[in-house]
Short mmCIF file of C-alpha atoms and ligand atoms in Angstrom, two decimals:
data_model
loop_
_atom_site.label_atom_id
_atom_site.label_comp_id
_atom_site.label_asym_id
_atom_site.label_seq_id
_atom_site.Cartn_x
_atom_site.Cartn_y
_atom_site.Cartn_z
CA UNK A 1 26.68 22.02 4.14
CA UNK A 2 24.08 20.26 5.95
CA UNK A 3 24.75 16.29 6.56
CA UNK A 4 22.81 13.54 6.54
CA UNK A 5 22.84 9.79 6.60
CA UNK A 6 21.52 6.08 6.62
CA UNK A 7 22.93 3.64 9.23
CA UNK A 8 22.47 -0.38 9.05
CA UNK A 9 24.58 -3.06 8.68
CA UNK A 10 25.20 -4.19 5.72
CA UNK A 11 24.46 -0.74 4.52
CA UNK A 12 26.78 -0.69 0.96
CA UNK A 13 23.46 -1.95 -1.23
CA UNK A 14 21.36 1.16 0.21
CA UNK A 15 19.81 3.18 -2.18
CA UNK A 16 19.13 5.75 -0.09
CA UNK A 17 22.17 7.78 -0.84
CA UNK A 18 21.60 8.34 -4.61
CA UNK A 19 18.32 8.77 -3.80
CA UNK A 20 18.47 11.37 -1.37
CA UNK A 21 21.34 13.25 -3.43
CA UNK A 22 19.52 13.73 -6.80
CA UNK A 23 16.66 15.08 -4.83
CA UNK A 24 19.25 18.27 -2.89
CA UNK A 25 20.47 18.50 -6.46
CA UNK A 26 17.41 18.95 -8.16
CA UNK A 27 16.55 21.29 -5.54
CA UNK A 28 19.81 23.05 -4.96
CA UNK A 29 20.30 22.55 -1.91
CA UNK A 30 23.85 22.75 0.21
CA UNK A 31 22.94 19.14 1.77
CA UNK A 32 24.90 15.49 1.12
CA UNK A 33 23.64 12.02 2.55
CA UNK A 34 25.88 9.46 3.15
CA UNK A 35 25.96 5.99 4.20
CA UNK A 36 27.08 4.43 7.20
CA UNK A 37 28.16 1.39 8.28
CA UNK A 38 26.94 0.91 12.54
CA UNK A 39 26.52 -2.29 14.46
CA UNK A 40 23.84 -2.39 16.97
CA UNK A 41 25.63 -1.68 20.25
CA UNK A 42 27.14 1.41 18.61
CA UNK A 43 23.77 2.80 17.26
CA UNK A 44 23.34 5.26 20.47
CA UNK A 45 26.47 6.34 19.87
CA UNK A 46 25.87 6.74 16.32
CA UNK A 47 22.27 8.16 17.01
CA UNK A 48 23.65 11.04 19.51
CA UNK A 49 26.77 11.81 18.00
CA UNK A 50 25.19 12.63 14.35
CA UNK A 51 23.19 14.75 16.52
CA UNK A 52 26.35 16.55 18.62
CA UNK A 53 27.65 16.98 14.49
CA UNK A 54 24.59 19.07 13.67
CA UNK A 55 23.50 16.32 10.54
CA UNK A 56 20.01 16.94 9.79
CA UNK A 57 19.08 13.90 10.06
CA UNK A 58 19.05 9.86 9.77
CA UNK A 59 17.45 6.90 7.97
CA UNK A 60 18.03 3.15 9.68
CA UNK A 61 17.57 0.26 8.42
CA UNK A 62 18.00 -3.38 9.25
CA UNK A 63 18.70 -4.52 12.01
CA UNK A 64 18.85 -1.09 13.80
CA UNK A 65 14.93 0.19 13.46
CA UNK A 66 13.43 -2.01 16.26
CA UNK A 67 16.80 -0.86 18.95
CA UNK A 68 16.43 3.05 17.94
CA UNK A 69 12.99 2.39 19.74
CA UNK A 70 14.57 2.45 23.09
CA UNK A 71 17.05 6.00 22.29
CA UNK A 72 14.60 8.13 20.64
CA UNK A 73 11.29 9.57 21.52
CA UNK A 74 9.25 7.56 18.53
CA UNK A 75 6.17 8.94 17.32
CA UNK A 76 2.66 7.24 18.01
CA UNK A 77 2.95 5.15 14.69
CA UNK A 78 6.51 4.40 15.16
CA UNK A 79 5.92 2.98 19.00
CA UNK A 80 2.70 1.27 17.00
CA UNK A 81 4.87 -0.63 14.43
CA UNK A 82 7.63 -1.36 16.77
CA UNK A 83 10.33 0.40 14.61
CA UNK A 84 12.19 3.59 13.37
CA UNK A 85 13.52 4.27 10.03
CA UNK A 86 13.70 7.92 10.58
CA UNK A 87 15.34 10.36 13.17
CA UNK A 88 15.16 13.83 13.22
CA UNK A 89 16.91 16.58 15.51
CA UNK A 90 14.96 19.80 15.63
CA UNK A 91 12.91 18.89 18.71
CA UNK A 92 15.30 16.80 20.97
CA UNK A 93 15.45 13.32 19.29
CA UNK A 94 12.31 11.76 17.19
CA UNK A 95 11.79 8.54 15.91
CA UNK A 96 9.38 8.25 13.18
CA UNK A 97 8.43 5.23 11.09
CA UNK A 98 7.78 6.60 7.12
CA UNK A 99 7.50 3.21 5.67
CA UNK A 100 3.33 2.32 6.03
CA UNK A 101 2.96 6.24 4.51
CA UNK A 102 5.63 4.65 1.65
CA UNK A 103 3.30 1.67 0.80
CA UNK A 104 0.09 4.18 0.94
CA UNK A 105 1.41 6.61 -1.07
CA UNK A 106 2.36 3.93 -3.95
CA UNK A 107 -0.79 2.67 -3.67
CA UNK A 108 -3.00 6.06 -4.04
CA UNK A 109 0.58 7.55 -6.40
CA UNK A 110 -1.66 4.94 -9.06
CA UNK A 111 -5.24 5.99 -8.07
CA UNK A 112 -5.95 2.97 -5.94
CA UNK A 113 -8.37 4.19 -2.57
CA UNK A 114 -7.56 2.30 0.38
CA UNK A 115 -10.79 3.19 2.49
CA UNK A 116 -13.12 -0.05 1.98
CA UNK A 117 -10.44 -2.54 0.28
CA UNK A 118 -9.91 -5.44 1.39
CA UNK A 119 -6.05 -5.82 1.53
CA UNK A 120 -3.87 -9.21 1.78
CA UNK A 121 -0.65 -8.68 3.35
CA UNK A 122 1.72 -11.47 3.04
CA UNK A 123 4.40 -11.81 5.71
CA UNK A 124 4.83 -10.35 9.61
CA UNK A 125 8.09 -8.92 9.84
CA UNK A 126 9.01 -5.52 10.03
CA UNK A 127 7.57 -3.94 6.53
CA UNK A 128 4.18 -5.84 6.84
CA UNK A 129 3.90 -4.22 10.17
CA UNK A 130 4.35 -0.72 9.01
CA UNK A 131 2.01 -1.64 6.32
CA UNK A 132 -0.71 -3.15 7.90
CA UNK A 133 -0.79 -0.77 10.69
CA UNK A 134 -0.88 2.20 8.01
CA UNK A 135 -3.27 0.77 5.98
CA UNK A 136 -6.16 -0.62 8.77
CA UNK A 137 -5.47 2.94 9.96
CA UNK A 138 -6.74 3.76 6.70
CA UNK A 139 -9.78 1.97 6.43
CA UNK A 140 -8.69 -0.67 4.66
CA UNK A 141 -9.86 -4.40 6.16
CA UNK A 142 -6.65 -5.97 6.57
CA UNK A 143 -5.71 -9.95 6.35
CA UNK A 144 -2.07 -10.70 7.55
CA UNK A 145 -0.79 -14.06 6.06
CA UNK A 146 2.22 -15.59 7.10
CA UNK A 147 4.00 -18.69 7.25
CA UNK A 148 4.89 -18.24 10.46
CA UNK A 149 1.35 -18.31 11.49
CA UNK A 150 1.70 -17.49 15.18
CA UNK A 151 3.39 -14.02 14.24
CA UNK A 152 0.43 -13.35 11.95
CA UNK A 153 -1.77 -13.22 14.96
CA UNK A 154 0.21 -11.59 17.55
CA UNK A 155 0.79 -8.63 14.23
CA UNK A 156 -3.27 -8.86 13.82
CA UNK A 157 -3.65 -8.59 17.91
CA UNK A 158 -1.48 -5.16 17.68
CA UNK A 159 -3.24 -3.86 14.21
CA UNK A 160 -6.54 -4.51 15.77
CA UNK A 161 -5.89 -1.50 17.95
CA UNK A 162 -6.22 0.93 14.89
CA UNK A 163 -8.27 -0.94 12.72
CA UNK A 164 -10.28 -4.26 11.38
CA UNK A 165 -7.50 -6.71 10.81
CA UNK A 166 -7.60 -10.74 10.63
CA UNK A 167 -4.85 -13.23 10.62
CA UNK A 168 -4.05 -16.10 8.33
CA UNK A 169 -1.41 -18.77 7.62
CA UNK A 170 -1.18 -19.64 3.92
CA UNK A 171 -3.26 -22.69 3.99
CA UNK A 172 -6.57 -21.01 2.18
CA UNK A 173 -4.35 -18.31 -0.10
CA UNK A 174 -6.99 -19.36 -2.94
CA UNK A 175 -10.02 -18.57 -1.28
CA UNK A 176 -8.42 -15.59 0.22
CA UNK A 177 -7.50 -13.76 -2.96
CA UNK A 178 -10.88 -14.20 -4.32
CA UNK A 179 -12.02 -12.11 -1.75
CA UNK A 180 -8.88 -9.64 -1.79
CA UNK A 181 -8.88 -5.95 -3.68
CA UNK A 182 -5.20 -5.65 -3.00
CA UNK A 183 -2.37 -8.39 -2.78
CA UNK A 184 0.85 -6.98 -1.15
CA UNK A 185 4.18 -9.06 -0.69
CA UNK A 186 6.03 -7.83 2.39
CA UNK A 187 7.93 -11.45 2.45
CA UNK A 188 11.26 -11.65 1.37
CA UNK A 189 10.02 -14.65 -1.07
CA UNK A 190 11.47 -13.59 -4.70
CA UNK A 191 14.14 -11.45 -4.01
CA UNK A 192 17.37 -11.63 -5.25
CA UNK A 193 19.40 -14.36 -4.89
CA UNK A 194 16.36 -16.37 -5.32
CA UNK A 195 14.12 -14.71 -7.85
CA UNK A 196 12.11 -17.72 -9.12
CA UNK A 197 10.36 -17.56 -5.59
CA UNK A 198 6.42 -16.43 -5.04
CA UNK A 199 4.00 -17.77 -2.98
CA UNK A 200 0.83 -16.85 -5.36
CA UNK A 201 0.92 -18.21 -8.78
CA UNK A 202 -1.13 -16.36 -11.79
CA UNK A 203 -3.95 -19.23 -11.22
CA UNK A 204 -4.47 -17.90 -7.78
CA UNK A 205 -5.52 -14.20 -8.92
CA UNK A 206 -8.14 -12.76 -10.67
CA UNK A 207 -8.03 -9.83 -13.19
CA UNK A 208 -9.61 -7.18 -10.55
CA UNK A 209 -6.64 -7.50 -8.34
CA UNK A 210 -4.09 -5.26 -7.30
CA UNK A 211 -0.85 -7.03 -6.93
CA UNK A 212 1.83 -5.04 -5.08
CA UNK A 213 5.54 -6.59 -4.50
CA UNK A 214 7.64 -4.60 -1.76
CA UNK A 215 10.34 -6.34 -3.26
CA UNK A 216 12.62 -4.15 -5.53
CA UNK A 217 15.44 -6.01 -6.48
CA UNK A 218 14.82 -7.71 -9.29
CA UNK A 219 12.54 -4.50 -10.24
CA UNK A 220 9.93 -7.38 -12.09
CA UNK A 221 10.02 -10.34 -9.57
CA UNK A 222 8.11 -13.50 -10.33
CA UNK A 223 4.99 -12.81 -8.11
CA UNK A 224 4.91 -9.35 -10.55
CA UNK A 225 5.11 -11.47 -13.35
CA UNK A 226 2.25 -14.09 -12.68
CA UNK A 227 0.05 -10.96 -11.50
CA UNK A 228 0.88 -9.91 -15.33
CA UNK A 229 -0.34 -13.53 -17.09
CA UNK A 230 -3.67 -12.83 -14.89
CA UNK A 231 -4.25 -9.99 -16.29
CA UNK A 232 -4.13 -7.96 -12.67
CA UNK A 233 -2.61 -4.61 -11.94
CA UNK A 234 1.08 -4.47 -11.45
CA UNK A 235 3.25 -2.20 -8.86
CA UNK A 236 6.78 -2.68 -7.96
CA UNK A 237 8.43 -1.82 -4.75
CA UNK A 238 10.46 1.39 -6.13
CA UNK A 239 7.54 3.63 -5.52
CA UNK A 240 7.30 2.70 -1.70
CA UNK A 241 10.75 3.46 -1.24
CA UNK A 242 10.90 6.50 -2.92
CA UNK A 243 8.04 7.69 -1.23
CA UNK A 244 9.20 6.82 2.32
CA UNK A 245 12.16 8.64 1.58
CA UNK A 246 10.26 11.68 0.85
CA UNK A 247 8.46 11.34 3.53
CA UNK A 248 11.51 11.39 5.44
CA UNK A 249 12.92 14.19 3.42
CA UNK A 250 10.04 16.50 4.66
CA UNK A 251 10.14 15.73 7.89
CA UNK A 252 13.79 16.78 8.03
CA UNK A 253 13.75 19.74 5.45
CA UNK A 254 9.83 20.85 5.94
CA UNK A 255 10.33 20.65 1.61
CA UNK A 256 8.49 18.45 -0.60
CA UNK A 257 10.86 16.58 -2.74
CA UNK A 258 10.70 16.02 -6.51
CA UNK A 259 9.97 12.61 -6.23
CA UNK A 260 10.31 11.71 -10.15
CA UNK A 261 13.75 12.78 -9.80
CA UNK A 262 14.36 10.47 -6.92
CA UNK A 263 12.47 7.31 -8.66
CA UNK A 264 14.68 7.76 -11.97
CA UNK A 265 17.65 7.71 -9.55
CA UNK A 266 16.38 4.20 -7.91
CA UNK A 267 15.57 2.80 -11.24
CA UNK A 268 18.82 4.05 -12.47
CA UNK A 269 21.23 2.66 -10.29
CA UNK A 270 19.42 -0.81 -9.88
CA UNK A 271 19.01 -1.05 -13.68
P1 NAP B 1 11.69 -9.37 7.84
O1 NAP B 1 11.32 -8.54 8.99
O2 NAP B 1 12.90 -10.25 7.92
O3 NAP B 1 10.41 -10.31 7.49
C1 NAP B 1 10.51 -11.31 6.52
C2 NAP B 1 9.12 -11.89 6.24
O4 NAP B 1 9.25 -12.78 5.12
C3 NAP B 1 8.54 -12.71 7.37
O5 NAP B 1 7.13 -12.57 7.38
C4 NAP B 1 8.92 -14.15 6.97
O6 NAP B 1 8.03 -15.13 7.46
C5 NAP B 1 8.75 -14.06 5.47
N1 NAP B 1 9.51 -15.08 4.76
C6 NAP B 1 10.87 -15.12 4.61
N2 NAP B 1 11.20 -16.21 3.86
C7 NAP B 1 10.04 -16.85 3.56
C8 NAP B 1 9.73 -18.02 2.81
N3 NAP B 1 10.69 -18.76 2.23
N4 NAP B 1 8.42 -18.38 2.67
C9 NAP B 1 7.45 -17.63 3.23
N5 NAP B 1 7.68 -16.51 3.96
C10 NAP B 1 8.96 -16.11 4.12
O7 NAP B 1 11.92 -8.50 6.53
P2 NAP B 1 11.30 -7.04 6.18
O8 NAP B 1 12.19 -5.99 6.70
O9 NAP B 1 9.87 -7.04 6.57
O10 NAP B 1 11.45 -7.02 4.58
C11 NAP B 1 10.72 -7.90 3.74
C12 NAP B 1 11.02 -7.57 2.27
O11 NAP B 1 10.53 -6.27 1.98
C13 NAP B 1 12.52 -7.54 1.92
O12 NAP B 1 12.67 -8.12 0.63
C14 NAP B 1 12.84 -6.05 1.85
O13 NAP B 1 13.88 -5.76 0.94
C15 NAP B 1 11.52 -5.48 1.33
N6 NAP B 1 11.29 -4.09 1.74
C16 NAP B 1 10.99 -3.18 0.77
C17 NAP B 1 10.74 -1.86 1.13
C18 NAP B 1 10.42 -0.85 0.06
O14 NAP B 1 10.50 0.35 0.35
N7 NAP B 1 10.04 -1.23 -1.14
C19 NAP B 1 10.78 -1.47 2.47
C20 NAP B 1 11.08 -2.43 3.45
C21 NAP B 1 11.33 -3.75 3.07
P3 NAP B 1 8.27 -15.83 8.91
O15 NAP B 1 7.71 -14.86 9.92
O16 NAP B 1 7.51 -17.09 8.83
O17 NAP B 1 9.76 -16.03 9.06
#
């Protein structure tokens, strides 16, 4: 049986084992993906010994994605976004980052083109970086908002390298959805404790709009729900998980998942 694993700490809430299982059980195969429980200073160890134990590979999450910079050899996009969620062991030790290709693939998963859009990213920290660097890699023209304002710049100063990017604080959100295609929360703001939260209210959008909330748990957060009373386009954050975890899956396994058998699983186990 071939091993494999997510590390983070706190790691218990990770969907990423049921996730990963249904999809070797759907397709057979002799593989099980467990979680893990590793503290920073530990993740070398962690890293390199899963490696020494033949797994086939590893998923990381917060807060061990930006320190697995410095022990694998990270991809082009990964060194780009500053971060790792992925680690593979057939050539040495790589470091790839699937989570931009997660947001893309919800995105075009509904028929939405990226090429052209203009996109609204809310928030600078470590999803919004994945996703604006995928999508202004994309051809999408890219506006990073942020409360922090000062990380919104020094993001846009790094995404200008692969693409046309500005920066924003949320002062002129009004005048900035009017102009946007494609609204995407990559903020914490509305998840679970605090679900009530959203920084654009229904008055704020406009009917053409694509509003996209990374946030998954609660599956329908407020920001979804206001999109709704406009009258704009709806997706949830299941999609971008699932599809950075197939991403992930093929970079291990070299097979495409089924990835309606991995979505049911998500939207099973956080029903
Ligand atoms: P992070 O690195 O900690 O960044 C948090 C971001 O949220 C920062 O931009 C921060 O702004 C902003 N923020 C936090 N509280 C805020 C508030 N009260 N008002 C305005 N802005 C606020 O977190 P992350 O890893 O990027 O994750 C962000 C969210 O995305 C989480 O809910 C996570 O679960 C979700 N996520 C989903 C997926 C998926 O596959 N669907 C993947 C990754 C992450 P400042 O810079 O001003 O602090």
């Amino acid at each position: 049986m071939k091993l494999f694993g997510v590390l983070g700490d706190p790691i218990s809430h990770s969907l990423s084992p049921v996730m990963h299982n249904a999809a070797f059980c759907a397709l057979d195969m002799d593989c099980s993906y467990h979680a893990f429980r590793v503290k920073p200073d530990n993740l070398e160890y962690a890293i390199k010994g899963a490696g020494a134990l033949g797994f086939g590979g590893l998923n990381l999450t917060i807060p061990l994605k930006e320190k697995a910079l410095g022990i694998v050899e990270p991809t082009e996009m990964a060194k780009s976004i500053g971060a790792v969620n992925t680690v593979d062991f057939k050539n040495g030790i790589s470091g790839h980052n699937t989570d931009g290709i997660g947001a893309r693939m919800a995105l075009t998963d509904r028929g939405i083109g990226i090429g052209g859009k203009n996109v609204l990213v809310l928030g600078a920290g470590g999803a919004a970086r994945a996703i604006a660097f995928q999508l202004a890699k994309d051809g999408a023209r890219v506006t990073i908002a942020n409360r922090t304002v000062e990380r919104a710049q020094a993001l846009a100063r790094d995404v200008a390298a692969v693409g046309e990017v500005t920066a924003s604080g949320f002062g002129a959100l009004d005048k900035l959805i009017r102009q946007t295609d494609i609204l995407i929360n990559s903020t914490s703001v509305g998840m679970s404790p605090d679900i009530s939260g959203t920084l654009v209210t229904s008055d704020m959008m406009h009917p053409d709009l694509v509003v996209f909330d990374i946030v998954y748990n609660p599956l329908k957060t407020c920001l979804l729900m206001e999109a709704e009373i406009a009258g704009a386009t709806t997706i949830d954050g299941v999609m971008m998980l699932v599809y950075q975890g197939a991403e992930a899956f093929k970079i291990w396994t070299g097979v495409s998942p089924p990835v309606d058998v991995m979505e049911k699983a998500v939207r099973d186990a956080l029903s």
